[in-house]
C-alpha positions as a printed Julia matrix, in Angstrom:
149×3 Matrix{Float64}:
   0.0     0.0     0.0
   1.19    3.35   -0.99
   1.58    5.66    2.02
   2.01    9.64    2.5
   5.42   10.21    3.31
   4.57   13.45    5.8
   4.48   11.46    8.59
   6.69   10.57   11.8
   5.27    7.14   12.94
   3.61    4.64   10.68
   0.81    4.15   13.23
  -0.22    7.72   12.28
  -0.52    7.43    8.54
  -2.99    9.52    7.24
  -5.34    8.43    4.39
  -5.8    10.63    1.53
  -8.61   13.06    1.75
  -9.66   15.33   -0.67
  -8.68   19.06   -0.7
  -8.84   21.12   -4.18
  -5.09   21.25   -5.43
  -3.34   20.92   -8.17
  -3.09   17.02   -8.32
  -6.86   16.96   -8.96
  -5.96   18.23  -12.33
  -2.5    17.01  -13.57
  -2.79   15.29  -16.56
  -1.72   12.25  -15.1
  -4.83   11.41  -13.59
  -6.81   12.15  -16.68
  -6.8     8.73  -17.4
  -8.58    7.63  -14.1
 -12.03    8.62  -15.13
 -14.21   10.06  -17.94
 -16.19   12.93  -17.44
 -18.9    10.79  -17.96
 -18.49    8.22  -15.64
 -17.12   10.81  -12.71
 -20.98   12.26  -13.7
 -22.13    8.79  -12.95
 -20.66    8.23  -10.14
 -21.39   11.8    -8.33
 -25.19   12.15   -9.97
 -27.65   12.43   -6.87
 -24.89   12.59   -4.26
 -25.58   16.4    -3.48
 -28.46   15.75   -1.76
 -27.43   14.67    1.95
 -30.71   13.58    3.48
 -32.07    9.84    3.8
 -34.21    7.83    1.91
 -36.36    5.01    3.37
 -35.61    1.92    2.7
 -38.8    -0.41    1.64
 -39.14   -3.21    3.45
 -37.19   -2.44    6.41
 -38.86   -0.69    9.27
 -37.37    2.48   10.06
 -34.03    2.06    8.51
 -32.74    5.22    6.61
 -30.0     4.74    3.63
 -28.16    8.0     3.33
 -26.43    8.57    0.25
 -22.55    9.64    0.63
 -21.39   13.0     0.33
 -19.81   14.29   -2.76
 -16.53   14.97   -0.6
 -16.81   11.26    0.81
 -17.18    9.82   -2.49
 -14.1    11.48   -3.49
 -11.88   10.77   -0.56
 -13.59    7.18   -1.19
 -12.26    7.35   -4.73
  -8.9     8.76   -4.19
  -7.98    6.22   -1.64
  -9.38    3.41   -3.76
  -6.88    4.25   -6.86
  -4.27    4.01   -4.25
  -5.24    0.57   -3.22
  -8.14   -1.18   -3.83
  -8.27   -3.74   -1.04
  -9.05   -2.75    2.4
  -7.19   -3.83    5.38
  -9.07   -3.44    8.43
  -7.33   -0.63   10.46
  -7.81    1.07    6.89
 -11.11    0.85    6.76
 -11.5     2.08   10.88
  -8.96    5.24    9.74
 -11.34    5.99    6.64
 -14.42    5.66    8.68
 -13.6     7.8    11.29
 -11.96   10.17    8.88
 -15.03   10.22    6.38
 -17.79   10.12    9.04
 -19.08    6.52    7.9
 -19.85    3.34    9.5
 -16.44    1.11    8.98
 -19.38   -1.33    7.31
 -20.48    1.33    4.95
 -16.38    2.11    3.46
 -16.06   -2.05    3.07
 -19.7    -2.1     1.22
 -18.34    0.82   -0.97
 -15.27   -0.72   -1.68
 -16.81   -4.06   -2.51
 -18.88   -2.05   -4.4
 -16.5    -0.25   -6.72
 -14.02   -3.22   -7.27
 -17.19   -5.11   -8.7
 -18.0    -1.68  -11.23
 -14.01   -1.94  -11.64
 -14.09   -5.49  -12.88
 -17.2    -4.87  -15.03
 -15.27   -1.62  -16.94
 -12.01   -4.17  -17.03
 -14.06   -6.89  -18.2
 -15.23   -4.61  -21.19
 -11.9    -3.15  -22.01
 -10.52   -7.05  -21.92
 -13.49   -8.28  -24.31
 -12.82   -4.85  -26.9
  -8.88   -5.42  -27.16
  -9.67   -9.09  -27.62
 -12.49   -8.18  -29.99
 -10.01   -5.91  -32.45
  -7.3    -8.76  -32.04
 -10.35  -11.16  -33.41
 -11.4    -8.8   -36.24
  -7.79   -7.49  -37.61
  -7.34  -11.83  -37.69
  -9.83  -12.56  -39.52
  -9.51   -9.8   -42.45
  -5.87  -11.18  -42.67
  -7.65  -14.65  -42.75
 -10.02  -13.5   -45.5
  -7.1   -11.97  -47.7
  -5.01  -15.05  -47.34
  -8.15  -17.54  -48.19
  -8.89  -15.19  -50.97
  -5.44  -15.11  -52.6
  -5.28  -18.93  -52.03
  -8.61  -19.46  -54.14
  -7.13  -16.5   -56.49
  -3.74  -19.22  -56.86
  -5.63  -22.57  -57.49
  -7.87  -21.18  -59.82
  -4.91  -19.9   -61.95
  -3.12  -23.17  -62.46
């Protein structure tokens, strides 16, 4: 696990939070996420208050906070397991239930494998395609070769 280095004792680590600086912007983390799917991911999260749950008797689900979602992000490109004094520091540092950062993080490495899963299946789709027009041009000069014995 990556760490900050601005610390004296490793027992002390802080985990990244969000603050607006420069990083947010670099081009180097460009390549994290689309527009479009940081959209996705942040669309309803303004509102802070609670939605009942049907079927469960007073129990309120409370959407995250734009600033936890990002915090929740930003540590999740760092590493996206979760040991558990990890999870206790985010809690505590977001505000959450330690349950609700493992849920997210289960979450998000499940949309992760989806959008890797896709990526996977479109290199392996091009591979497939460029194959079989090299396929087609070879069967078709080998038809073009018999014929003109």
């Amino acid at each position: 696990m990556k760490r900050l280095n601005n610390t004296s004792d490793s027992s002390s680590t802080p985990l990244i939070t969000t603050s607006p600086s420069t990083e947010e912007h670099s081009p180097r983390n460009k390549h994290v996420y689309g527009m479009e799917f940081q959209s996705m991911m942040l669309d309803g999260f303004e509102e802070e208050g609670c939605v009942e749950e049907t079927g469960h008797h007073s129990e309120k689900k409370c959407r995250l906070r734009v600033d936890q979602v990002k915090a929740l992000e930003k540590n999740f490109e760092v590493e996206n397991k979760l040991e558990p004094e990890r999870k206790e520091k985010l809690a505590i540092e977001l505000g959450l239930q330690p349950r609700q950062v493992a849920v997210w993080f289960q979450n998000r490495r499940a949309r992760w494998k989806t959008k890797q899963l896709e990526r996977d299946y479109g290199v392996l789709k091009a591979n497939y395609d460029a194959l079989k027009l090299k396929f087609d041009a070879i069967a078709q000069d080998n038809k073009a070769f018999s014929q003109g014995d």
